[in-house]
């Protein structure tokens, strides 16, 4: 059964990266003048993310190298990870579709930047982070590897904790009162229950 979950991990993680790459390229082709807002955050993200591709390659091609970091999770946890992973792929596509050319992997403001309030952004200000965390949980459960899954989730937590306040400040500067109203109507990561 483990080869199945190994392949599922590759498909779920690779699918998320492919969706993001498609929309990154689309947004980059439409990019006008840019004001970059987070040089320190970009450096932090690159530093934290540097070992991850090597861990991924090791897990994909030589999984035995990482056996000592295996978690003793039951098989149902991997099935749950697969379900969460498939959900995260659908949500990732929905978020990226809503953002369209407004998507960027670094915090910046473009002249033609628009305030997105449709799709999942109707209910949540930062659904992208929610979907990435769901993907991180799926990675942890599918791989049953605390080094890969734990490292991924820890890095995401640090990056989002530092970035979200700067992102909201930039949006207030760019859009002013409409964004403040939007903040009053929505939660950061999960929809309101009522």
N, C-alpha and C. Protein backbone atom coordinates (compact mmCIF):
# COMPACT_ATOMS: atom_id res chain seq x y z
N UNK A 1 0.82 -1.20 0.00
CA UNK A 1 0.00 0.00 0.00
C UNK A 1 0.86 1.27 0.00
N UNK A 2 2.07 1.21 0.53
CA UNK A 2 2.91 2.40 0.60
C UNK A 2 3.26 2.98 -0.77
N UNK A 3 3.54 2.16 -1.81
CA UNK A 3 3.80 2.77 -3.13
C UNK A 3 2.61 3.61 -3.63
N UNK A 4 1.39 3.18 -3.29
CA UNK A 4 0.21 3.95 -3.68
C UNK A 4 0.25 5.33 -3.04
N UNK A 5 0.53 5.41 -1.75
CA UNK A 5 0.55 6.71 -1.06
C UNK A 5 1.76 7.54 -1.48
N UNK A 6 2.83 6.87 -1.83
CA UNK A 6 4.01 7.57 -2.36
C UNK A 6 3.63 8.28 -3.65
N UNK A 7 2.97 7.57 -4.55
CA UNK A 7 2.51 8.16 -5.81
C UNK A 7 1.46 9.24 -5.55
N UNK A 8 0.56 9.00 -4.60
CA UNK A 8 -0.46 9.99 -4.27
C UNK A 8 0.19 11.29 -3.80
N UNK A 9 1.24 11.16 -2.97
CA UNK A 9 1.96 12.35 -2.51
C UNK A 9 2.53 13.12 -3.70
N UNK A 10 3.18 12.40 -4.61
CA UNK A 10 3.79 13.05 -5.78
C UNK A 10 2.72 13.78 -6.60
N UNK A 11 1.57 13.15 -6.80
CA UNK A 11 0.50 13.76 -7.58
C UNK A 11 -0.09 14.97 -6.87
N UNK A 12 -0.38 14.85 -5.57
CA UNK A 12 -0.98 15.95 -4.83
C UNK A 12 -0.03 17.14 -4.75
N UNK A 13 1.21 16.90 -4.35
CA UNK A 13 2.15 18.01 -4.21
C UNK A 13 2.51 18.58 -5.58
N UNK A 14 2.77 17.69 -6.54
CA UNK A 14 3.09 18.16 -7.89
C UNK A 14 1.93 18.91 -8.53
N UNK A 15 0.70 18.45 -8.27
CA UNK A 15 -0.47 19.14 -8.80
C UNK A 15 -0.60 20.55 -8.26
N UNK A 16 -0.38 20.70 -6.95
CA UNK A 16 -0.45 22.04 -6.36
C UNK A 16 0.61 22.95 -6.98
N UNK A 17 1.82 22.43 -7.13
CA UNK A 17 2.88 23.25 -7.70
C UNK A 17 2.60 23.60 -9.16
N UNK A 18 2.01 22.67 -9.91
CA UNK A 18 1.68 22.93 -11.32
C UNK A 18 0.62 24.01 -11.45
N UNK A 19 -0.41 23.96 -10.60
CA UNK A 19 -1.47 24.98 -10.63
C UNK A 19 -0.87 26.34 -10.32
N UNK A 20 -0.06 26.40 -9.28
CA UNK A 20 0.54 27.68 -8.89
C UNK A 20 1.49 28.19 -9.98
N UNK A 21 2.26 27.30 -10.59
CA UNK A 21 3.19 27.71 -11.65
C UNK A 21 2.44 28.27 -12.86
N UNK A 22 1.32 27.64 -13.22
CA UNK A 22 0.53 28.12 -14.35
C UNK A 22 0.05 29.55 -14.10
N UNK A 23 -0.51 29.80 -12.92
CA UNK A 23 -1.03 31.14 -12.64
C UNK A 23 0.09 32.15 -12.36
N UNK A 24 1.21 31.68 -11.85
CA UNK A 24 2.36 32.58 -11.68
C UNK A 24 2.82 33.08 -13.04
N UNK A 25 2.93 32.16 -13.98
CA UNK A 25 3.37 32.55 -15.32
C UNK A 25 2.36 33.49 -15.98
N UNK A 26 1.08 33.18 -15.84
CA UNK A 26 0.03 34.02 -16.42
C UNK A 26 0.09 35.43 -15.83
N UNK A 27 0.23 35.53 -14.51
CA UNK A 27 0.30 36.84 -13.85
C UNK A 27 1.57 37.58 -14.26
N UNK A 28 2.68 36.86 -14.37
CA UNK A 28 3.96 37.48 -14.73
C UNK A 28 3.91 38.08 -16.14
N UNK A 29 3.17 37.43 -17.04
CA UNK A 29 3.05 37.94 -18.41
C UNK A 29 2.25 39.24 -18.47
N UNK A 30 1.37 39.47 -17.50
CA UNK A 30 0.53 40.67 -17.48
C UNK A 30 1.03 41.73 -16.50
N UNK A 31 2.22 41.52 -15.98
CA UNK A 31 2.73 42.37 -14.91
C UNK A 31 3.21 43.71 -15.45
N UNK A 32 2.67 44.77 -14.87
CA UNK A 32 3.12 46.12 -15.19
C UNK A 32 4.16 46.56 -14.17
N UNK A 33 4.30 47.86 -13.96
CA UNK A 33 5.23 48.36 -12.95
C UNK A 33 4.89 47.81 -11.56
N UNK A 34 5.94 47.45 -10.83
CA UNK A 34 5.76 46.76 -9.55
C UNK A 34 6.48 47.52 -8.44
N UNK A 35 5.86 47.58 -7.26
CA UNK A 35 6.51 48.07 -6.05
C UNK A 35 6.65 46.88 -5.12
N UNK A 36 7.89 46.42 -4.88
CA UNK A 36 8.12 45.28 -4.00
C UNK A 36 8.12 45.73 -2.56
N UNK A 37 7.51 44.92 -1.70
CA UNK A 37 7.27 45.35 -0.33
C UNK A 37 7.91 44.46 0.73
N UNK A 38 8.56 43.37 0.34
CA UNK A 38 9.03 42.48 1.40
C UNK A 38 10.36 41.80 1.08
N UNK A 39 11.41 42.55 1.02
CA UNK A 39 12.71 41.96 0.73
C UNK A 39 13.16 41.00 1.83
N UNK A 40 12.96 41.39 3.11
CA UNK A 40 13.36 40.51 4.21
C UNK A 40 12.55 39.22 4.21
N UNK A 41 11.25 39.32 3.93
CA UNK A 41 10.40 38.13 3.91
C UNK A 41 10.81 37.21 2.77
N UNK A 42 11.16 37.76 1.63
CA UNK A 42 11.59 36.94 0.51
C UNK A 42 12.87 36.19 0.88
N UNK A 43 13.78 36.86 1.55
CA UNK A 43 15.01 36.18 1.98
C UNK A 43 14.72 35.08 2.99
N UNK A 44 13.80 35.35 3.94
CA UNK A 44 13.43 34.33 4.93
C UNK A 44 12.80 33.13 4.23
N UNK A 45 11.90 33.40 3.30
CA UNK A 45 11.24 32.31 2.58
C UNK A 45 12.23 31.47 1.80
N UNK A 46 13.15 32.11 1.15
CA UNK A 46 14.16 31.37 0.38
C UNK A 46 15.08 30.57 1.30
N UNK A 47 15.44 31.15 2.43
CA UNK A 47 16.30 30.44 3.38
C UNK A 47 15.60 29.21 3.95
N UNK A 48 14.36 29.39 4.40
CA UNK A 48 13.61 28.26 4.96
C UNK A 48 13.31 27.21 3.90
N UNK A 49 13.07 27.68 2.68
CA UNK A 49 12.69 26.75 1.61
C UNK A 49 13.85 26.04 0.96
N UNK A 50 15.07 26.49 1.21
CA UNK A 50 16.24 25.91 0.53
C UNK A 50 16.40 24.40 0.72
N UNK A 51 16.26 23.86 1.92
CA UNK A 51 16.46 22.41 2.06
C UNK A 51 15.28 21.58 1.53
N UNK A 52 14.10 22.19 1.38
CA UNK A 52 12.91 21.41 1.06
C UNK A 52 12.99 20.67 -0.28
N UNK A 53 13.46 21.30 -1.37
CA UNK A 53 13.56 20.54 -2.63
C UNK A 53 14.46 19.31 -2.51
N UNK A 54 15.52 19.41 -1.71
CA UNK A 54 16.41 18.25 -1.54
C UNK A 54 15.72 17.14 -0.76
N UNK A 55 14.94 17.53 0.27
CA UNK A 55 14.17 16.54 1.01
C UNK A 55 13.14 15.88 0.11
N UNK A 56 12.48 16.67 -0.72
CA UNK A 56 11.49 16.13 -1.65
C UNK A 56 12.12 15.14 -2.62
N UNK A 57 13.22 15.53 -3.20
CA UNK A 57 13.90 14.63 -4.15
C UNK A 57 14.33 13.34 -3.47
N UNK A 58 14.85 13.46 -2.25
CA UNK A 58 15.25 12.26 -1.50
C UNK A 58 14.04 11.38 -1.25
N UNK A 59 12.92 11.98 -0.84
CA UNK A 59 11.73 11.19 -0.55
C UNK A 59 11.16 10.54 -1.81
N UNK A 60 11.15 11.28 -2.90
CA UNK A 60 10.57 10.75 -4.14
C UNK A 60 11.43 9.63 -4.73
N UNK A 61 12.75 9.81 -4.79
CA UNK A 61 13.61 8.86 -5.49
C UNK A 61 14.32 7.86 -4.57
N UNK A 62 14.58 8.25 -3.31
CA UNK A 62 15.27 7.36 -2.37
C UNK A 62 14.59 7.42 -1.00
N UNK A 63 13.33 7.01 -0.92
CA UNK A 63 12.58 7.18 0.34
C UNK A 63 13.22 6.49 1.53
N UNK A 64 13.99 5.43 1.30
CA UNK A 64 14.63 4.72 2.41
C UNK A 64 15.59 5.62 3.18
N UNK A 65 16.14 6.65 2.52
CA UNK A 65 17.05 7.58 3.20
C UNK A 65 16.36 8.30 4.36
N UNK A 66 15.04 8.45 4.28
CA UNK A 66 14.31 9.20 5.29
C UNK A 66 13.48 8.31 6.20
N UNK A 67 13.72 7.01 6.17
CA UNK A 67 12.93 6.07 6.98
C UNK A 67 12.99 6.38 8.47
N UNK A 68 14.10 6.87 8.94
CA UNK A 68 14.24 7.12 10.39
C UNK A 68 13.32 8.23 10.89
N UNK A 69 12.75 9.00 9.96
CA UNK A 69 11.86 10.09 10.34
C UNK A 69 10.38 9.72 10.16
N UNK A 70 10.12 8.44 9.95
CA UNK A 70 8.76 7.98 9.72
C UNK A 70 7.94 8.02 11.00
N UNK A 71 6.71 8.50 10.86
CA UNK A 71 5.76 8.52 11.97
C UNK A 71 4.96 7.22 11.95
N UNK A 72 4.63 6.72 13.10
CA UNK A 72 3.83 5.50 13.19
C UNK A 72 2.34 5.79 13.10
N UNK A 73 1.92 6.33 11.96
CA UNK A 73 0.51 6.66 11.79
C UNK A 73 -0.26 5.46 11.23
N UNK A 74 -1.52 5.32 11.60
CA UNK A 74 -2.33 4.24 11.03
C UNK A 74 -2.65 4.52 9.56
N UNK A 75 -3.07 3.48 8.86
CA UNK A 75 -3.35 3.59 7.43
C UNK A 75 -4.47 4.59 7.15
N UNK A 76 -5.44 4.69 8.08
CA UNK A 76 -6.53 5.63 7.84
C UNK A 76 -6.03 7.07 7.79
N UNK A 77 -4.92 7.36 8.46
CA UNK A 77 -4.36 8.72 8.44
C UNK A 77 -3.85 9.05 7.04
N UNK A 78 -3.29 8.06 6.36
CA UNK A 78 -2.84 8.31 4.99
C UNK A 78 -4.03 8.50 4.05
N UNK A 79 -5.10 7.72 4.26
CA UNK A 79 -6.31 7.92 3.45
C UNK A 79 -6.88 9.32 3.71
N UNK A 80 -6.86 9.75 4.97
CA UNK A 80 -7.31 11.10 5.30
C UNK A 80 -6.42 12.13 4.60
N UNK A 81 -5.11 11.88 4.61
CA UNK A 81 -4.18 12.77 3.92
C UNK A 81 -4.48 12.86 2.43
N UNK A 82 -4.85 11.73 1.83
CA UNK A 82 -5.20 11.75 0.41
C UNK A 82 -6.46 12.58 0.18
N UNK A 83 -7.46 12.40 1.03
CA UNK A 83 -8.70 13.19 0.91
C UNK A 83 -8.42 14.68 1.07
N UNK A 84 -7.61 15.04 2.07
CA UNK A 84 -7.26 16.45 2.29
C UNK A 84 -6.45 16.97 1.11
N UNK A 85 -5.57 16.14 0.57
CA UNK A 85 -4.76 16.55 -0.58
C UNK A 85 -5.60 16.83 -1.81
N UNK A 86 -6.57 15.96 -2.08
CA UNK A 86 -7.46 16.19 -3.23
C UNK A 86 -8.29 17.45 -3.00
N UNK A 87 -8.80 17.63 -1.78
CA UNK A 87 -9.53 18.85 -1.44
C UNK A 87 -8.65 20.08 -1.65
N UNK A 88 -7.39 20.00 -1.19
CA UNK A 88 -6.49 21.15 -1.32
C UNK A 88 -6.21 21.49 -2.78
N UNK A 89 -6.17 20.47 -3.66
CA UNK A 89 -5.96 20.73 -5.08
C UNK A 89 -7.14 21.51 -5.67
N UNK A 90 -8.35 21.08 -5.34
CA UNK A 90 -9.53 21.80 -5.83
C UNK A 90 -9.58 23.22 -5.31
N UNK A 91 -9.30 23.38 -4.03
CA UNK A 91 -9.31 24.72 -3.44
C UNK A 91 -8.19 25.59 -4.00
N UNK A 92 -7.03 25.00 -4.25
CA UNK A 92 -5.91 25.75 -4.83
C UNK A 92 -6.30 26.29 -6.20
N UNK A 93 -6.91 25.42 -7.01
CA UNK A 93 -7.34 25.89 -8.33
C UNK A 93 -8.36 27.02 -8.19
N UNK A 94 -9.34 26.89 -7.28
CA UNK A 94 -10.37 27.90 -7.09
C UNK A 94 -9.77 29.24 -6.66
N UNK A 95 -8.83 29.18 -5.71
CA UNK A 95 -8.17 30.41 -5.23
C UNK A 95 -7.38 31.05 -6.36
N UNK A 96 -6.61 30.24 -7.09
CA UNK A 96 -5.79 30.79 -8.18
C UNK A 96 -6.67 31.36 -9.29
N UNK A 97 -7.76 30.68 -9.59
CA UNK A 97 -8.69 31.18 -10.61
C UNK A 97 -9.24 32.55 -10.19
N UNK A 98 -9.59 32.68 -8.91
CA UNK A 98 -10.13 33.95 -8.41
C UNK A 98 -9.08 35.06 -8.48
N UNK A 99 -7.86 34.74 -8.10
CA UNK A 99 -6.79 35.74 -8.15
C UNK A 99 -6.39 36.09 -9.57
N UNK A 100 -6.32 35.08 -10.41
CA UNK A 100 -5.93 35.21 -11.81
C UNK A 100 -4.62 36.00 -11.92
N UNK A 101 -4.61 37.13 -12.60
CA UNK A 101 -3.35 37.85 -12.81
C UNK A 101 -2.90 38.64 -11.59
N UNK A 102 -3.69 38.66 -10.53
CA UNK A 102 -3.28 39.31 -9.29
C UNK A 102 -2.34 38.43 -8.47
N UNK A 103 -2.16 37.17 -8.87
CA UNK A 103 -1.34 36.24 -8.10
C UNK A 103 0.13 36.61 -8.16
N UNK A 104 0.79 36.45 -7.02
CA UNK A 104 2.25 36.59 -6.95
C UNK A 104 2.75 35.78 -5.76
N UNK A 105 3.96 35.27 -5.88
CA UNK A 105 4.52 34.54 -4.75
C UNK A 105 5.31 35.47 -3.82
N UNK A 106 5.46 36.73 -4.20
CA UNK A 106 6.08 37.73 -3.32
C UNK A 106 5.10 38.89 -3.15
N UNK A 107 5.20 39.56 -2.04
CA UNK A 107 4.29 40.67 -1.75
C UNK A 107 4.72 41.89 -2.55
N UNK A 108 3.84 42.33 -3.43
CA UNK A 108 4.07 43.55 -4.19
C UNK A 108 2.74 44.12 -4.63
N UNK A 109 2.77 45.37 -5.05
CA UNK A 109 1.58 46.04 -5.55
C UNK A 109 1.88 46.51 -6.97
N UNK A 110 0.95 46.19 -7.89
CA UNK A 110 1.08 46.64 -9.27
C UNK A 110 0.08 47.76 -9.51
N UNK A 111 0.33 48.55 -10.54
CA UNK A 111 -0.59 49.64 -10.86
C UNK A 111 -1.99 49.12 -11.15
N UNK A 112 -2.07 47.97 -11.85
CA UNK A 112 -3.38 47.45 -12.23
C UNK A 112 -3.93 46.44 -11.23
N UNK A 113 -3.32 46.37 -10.04
CA UNK A 113 -3.76 45.44 -9.00
C UNK A 113 -5.22 45.74 -8.63
N UNK A 114 -6.03 44.69 -8.52
CA UNK A 114 -7.44 44.87 -8.15
C UNK A 114 -7.72 44.15 -6.83
N UNK A 115 -8.75 44.61 -6.15
CA UNK A 115 -9.18 43.98 -4.90
C UNK A 115 -10.09 42.82 -5.26
N UNK A 116 -9.64 41.61 -4.99
CA UNK A 116 -10.40 40.41 -5.33
C UNK A 116 -11.36 40.08 -4.19
N UNK A 117 -12.65 40.02 -4.52
CA UNK A 117 -13.67 39.71 -3.51
C UNK A 117 -14.68 38.69 -4.03
N UNK A 118 -14.26 37.89 -5.01
CA UNK A 118 -15.13 36.85 -5.53
C UNK A 118 -14.47 35.49 -5.31
N UNK A 119 -15.19 34.43 -5.65
CA UNK A 119 -14.67 33.09 -5.37
C UNK A 119 -14.52 32.92 -3.87
N UNK A 120 -13.47 32.24 -3.42
CA UNK A 120 -13.30 32.04 -1.98
C UNK A 120 -13.00 33.34 -1.23
N UNK A 121 -12.56 34.37 -1.95
CA UNK A 121 -12.27 35.66 -1.31
C UNK A 121 -13.54 36.37 -0.86
N UNK A 122 -14.66 35.85 -1.26
CA UNK A 122 -15.93 36.41 -0.79
C UNK A 122 -16.08 36.20 0.72
N UNK A 123 -15.52 35.10 1.22
CA UNK A 123 -15.68 34.72 2.62
C UNK A 123 -14.40 34.80 3.45
N UNK A 124 -13.24 34.73 2.79
CA UNK A 124 -11.95 34.64 3.51
C UNK A 124 -10.95 35.57 2.84
N UNK A 125 -10.18 36.32 3.64
CA UNK A 125 -9.20 37.25 3.08
C UNK A 125 -7.97 36.55 2.52
N UNK A 126 -7.58 35.44 3.13
CA UNK A 126 -6.34 34.77 2.71
C UNK A 126 -6.56 33.28 2.48
N UNK A 127 -7.45 32.91 1.55
CA UNK A 127 -7.69 31.48 1.33
C UNK A 127 -6.48 30.75 0.75
N UNK A 128 -5.57 31.49 0.13
CA UNK A 128 -4.36 30.84 -0.40
C UNK A 128 -3.58 30.17 0.73
N UNK A 129 -3.44 30.87 1.85
CA UNK A 129 -2.71 30.29 2.97
C UNK A 129 -3.44 29.08 3.53
N UNK A 130 -4.77 29.16 3.57
CA UNK A 130 -5.55 28.02 4.04
C UNK A 130 -5.31 26.80 3.17
N UNK A 131 -5.31 26.98 1.86
CA UNK A 131 -5.11 25.83 0.96
C UNK A 131 -3.70 25.29 1.07
N UNK A 132 -2.73 26.18 1.26
CA UNK A 132 -1.34 25.71 1.39
C UNK A 132 -1.18 24.92 2.69
N UNK A 133 -1.83 25.37 3.77
CA UNK A 133 -1.77 24.61 5.02
C UNK A 133 -2.45 23.25 4.87
N UNK A 134 -3.59 23.21 4.18
CA UNK A 134 -4.23 21.92 3.91
C UNK A 134 -3.30 21.01 3.14
N UNK A 135 -2.62 21.56 2.16
CA UNK A 135 -1.66 20.76 1.39
C UNK A 135 -0.53 20.27 2.29
N UNK A 136 -0.08 21.13 3.21
CA UNK A 136 0.97 20.73 4.15
C UNK A 136 0.54 19.58 5.06
N UNK A 137 -0.71 19.63 5.52
CA UNK A 137 -1.25 18.54 6.34
C UNK A 137 -1.30 17.26 5.52
N UNK A 138 -1.73 17.39 4.25
CA UNK A 138 -1.77 16.23 3.36
C UNK A 138 -0.38 15.64 3.16
N UNK A 139 0.61 16.51 2.98
CA UNK A 139 2.00 16.03 2.82
C UNK A 139 2.44 15.26 4.05
N UNK A 140 2.17 15.79 5.23
CA UNK A 140 2.55 15.11 6.47
C UNK A 140 1.89 13.74 6.58
N UNK A 141 0.59 13.68 6.31
CA UNK A 141 -0.13 12.42 6.46
C UNK A 141 0.20 11.42 5.36
N UNK A 142 0.36 11.88 4.13
CA UNK A 142 0.68 10.97 3.03
C UNK A 142 2.08 10.38 3.15
N UNK A 143 3.04 11.22 3.53
CA UNK A 143 4.42 10.74 3.63
C UNK A 143 4.68 10.01 4.95
N UNK A 144 3.87 10.31 5.97
CA UNK A 144 4.10 9.82 7.32
C UNK A 144 5.54 10.13 7.76
N UNK A 145 6.04 11.27 7.33
CA UNK A 145 7.42 11.64 7.59
C UNK A 145 7.44 13.00 8.27
N UNK A 146 7.85 13.03 9.54
CA UNK A 146 7.82 14.29 10.28
C UNK A 146 8.86 15.28 9.77
N UNK A 147 9.95 14.80 9.16
CA UNK A 147 10.96 15.73 8.65
C UNK A 147 10.39 16.50 7.45
N UNK A 148 9.79 15.79 6.51
CA UNK A 148 9.23 16.46 5.33
C UNK A 148 7.98 17.26 5.71
N UNK A 149 6.98 16.58 6.27
CA UNK A 149 5.73 17.25 6.61
C UNK A 149 5.89 18.29 7.69
N UNK A 150 6.65 17.97 8.72
CA UNK A 150 6.86 18.91 9.82
C UNK A 150 7.63 20.14 9.38
N UNK A 151 8.69 19.92 8.59
CA UNK A 151 9.49 21.04 8.09
C UNK A 151 8.63 21.96 7.22
N UNK A 152 7.84 21.35 6.35
CA UNK A 152 6.96 22.11 5.46
C UNK A 152 5.96 22.95 6.26
N UNK A 153 5.28 22.34 7.22
CA UNK A 153 4.29 23.06 8.03
C UNK A 153 4.93 24.13 8.90
N UNK A 154 6.10 23.84 9.48
CA UNK A 154 6.78 24.83 10.31
C UNK A 154 7.20 26.03 9.47
N UNK A 155 7.75 25.78 8.30
CA UNK A 155 8.16 26.88 7.42
C UNK A 155 6.96 27.73 7.01
N UNK A 156 5.87 27.07 6.64
CA UNK A 156 4.66 27.80 6.27
C UNK A 156 4.15 28.67 7.41
N UNK A 157 4.15 28.12 8.61
CA UNK A 157 3.66 28.86 9.77
C UNK A 157 4.49 30.11 10.01
N UNK A 158 5.81 29.98 9.96
CA UNK A 158 6.68 31.14 10.16
C UNK A 158 6.48 32.19 9.07
N UNK A 159 6.42 31.75 7.83
CA UNK A 159 6.28 32.69 6.72
C UNK A 159 4.95 33.43 6.80
N UNK A 160 3.87 32.70 7.03
CA UNK A 160 2.56 33.34 7.09
C UNK A 160 2.47 34.27 8.30
N UNK A 161 3.03 33.86 9.44
CA UNK A 161 2.99 34.70 10.63
C UNK A 161 3.67 36.05 10.38
N UNK A 162 4.76 36.05 9.63
CA UNK A 162 5.46 37.30 9.34
C UNK A 162 4.82 38.06 8.19
N UNK A 163 4.25 37.35 7.24
CA UNK A 163 3.80 37.99 6.01
C UNK A 163 2.40 38.59 6.07
N UNK A 164 1.48 37.95 6.76
CA UNK A 164 0.07 38.34 6.64
C UNK A 164 -0.18 39.78 7.10
N UNK A 165 0.47 40.21 8.14
CA UNK A 165 0.29 41.59 8.61
C UNK A 165 0.79 42.59 7.57
N UNK A 166 1.97 42.30 6.98
CA UNK A 166 2.50 43.18 5.93
C UNK A 166 1.58 43.21 4.72
N UNK A 167 1.04 42.06 4.38
CA UNK A 167 0.14 41.97 3.23
C UNK A 167 -1.12 42.82 3.46
N UNK A 168 -1.69 42.71 4.65
CA UNK A 168 -2.90 43.48 4.94
C UNK A 168 -2.60 44.97 5.00
N UNK A 169 -1.45 45.33 5.53
CA UNK A 169 -1.06 46.75 5.57
C UNK A 169 -0.93 47.29 4.14
N UNK A 170 -0.31 46.51 3.26
CA UNK A 170 -0.15 46.92 1.86
C UNK A 170 -1.50 47.07 1.17
N UNK A 171 -2.44 46.18 1.48
CA UNK A 171 -3.76 46.25 0.87
C UNK A 171 -4.53 47.47 1.38
N UNK A 172 -4.37 47.81 2.66
CA UNK A 172 -5.01 49.01 3.20
C UNK A 172 -4.43 50.25 2.52
N UNK A 173 -3.11 50.28 2.34
CA UNK A 173 -2.49 51.42 1.67
C UNK A 173 -2.98 51.55 0.23
N UNK A 174 -3.13 50.41 -0.44
CA UNK A 174 -3.53 50.43 -1.86
C UNK A 174 -5.02 50.73 -2.04
N UNK A 175 -5.87 50.12 -1.20
CA UNK A 175 -7.32 50.22 -1.44
C UNK A 175 -8.08 51.03 -0.38
N UNK A 176 -7.43 51.33 0.74
CA UNK A 176 -8.04 52.19 1.76
C UNK A 176 -9.30 51.64 2.39
N UNK A 177 -10.35 52.47 2.45
CA UNK A 177 -11.59 52.12 3.14
C UNK A 177 -12.26 50.86 2.58
N UNK A 178 -12.29 50.64 1.27
CA UNK A 178 -12.91 49.39 0.78
C UNK A 178 -12.25 48.14 1.37
N UNK A 179 -10.94 48.18 1.57
CA UNK A 179 -10.29 47.00 2.15
C UNK A 179 -10.60 46.90 3.64
N UNK A 180 -10.69 48.03 4.33
CA UNK A 180 -11.07 47.99 5.75
C UNK A 180 -12.47 47.41 5.92
N UNK A 181 -13.38 47.77 5.03
CA UNK A 181 -14.73 47.19 5.06
C UNK A 181 -14.67 45.69 4.80
N UNK A 182 -13.87 45.31 3.84
CA UNK A 182 -13.68 43.90 3.50
C UNK A 182 -13.14 43.13 4.72
N UNK A 183 -12.20 43.73 5.44
CA UNK A 183 -11.64 43.11 6.64
C UNK A 183 -12.71 42.91 7.71
N UNK A 184 -13.62 43.87 7.83
CA UNK A 184 -14.69 43.75 8.82
C UNK A 184 -15.66 42.62 8.50
N UNK A 185 -15.82 42.32 7.21
CA UNK A 185 -16.78 41.31 6.80
C UNK A 185 -16.20 39.89 6.72
N UNK A 186 -14.88 39.76 6.75
CA UNK A 186 -14.26 38.45 6.53
C UNK A 186 -13.26 38.11 7.62
N UNK A 187 -12.99 36.82 7.78
CA UNK A 187 -11.90 36.35 8.63
C UNK A 187 -10.66 36.16 7.78
N UNK A 188 -9.54 36.00 8.45
CA UNK A 188 -8.29 35.84 7.70
C UNK A 188 -8.21 34.52 6.95
N UNK A 189 -8.46 33.40 7.64
CA UNK A 189 -8.15 32.10 7.06
C UNK A 189 -9.34 31.16 6.89
N UNK A 190 -10.37 31.32 7.69
CA UNK A 190 -11.53 30.44 7.62
C UNK A 190 -12.80 31.28 7.55
N UNK A 191 -13.83 30.78 6.86
CA UNK A 191 -15.07 31.55 6.80
C UNK A 191 -15.73 31.66 8.18
N UNK A 192 -16.50 32.71 8.35
CA UNK A 192 -17.26 32.87 9.59
C UNK A 192 -18.39 31.86 9.63
N UNK A 193 -18.73 31.43 10.82
CA UNK A 193 -19.76 30.42 10.95
C UNK A 193 -21.16 30.98 10.70
N UNK A 194 -21.35 32.29 10.89
CA UNK A 194 -22.67 32.85 10.62
C UNK A 194 -22.56 33.98 9.63
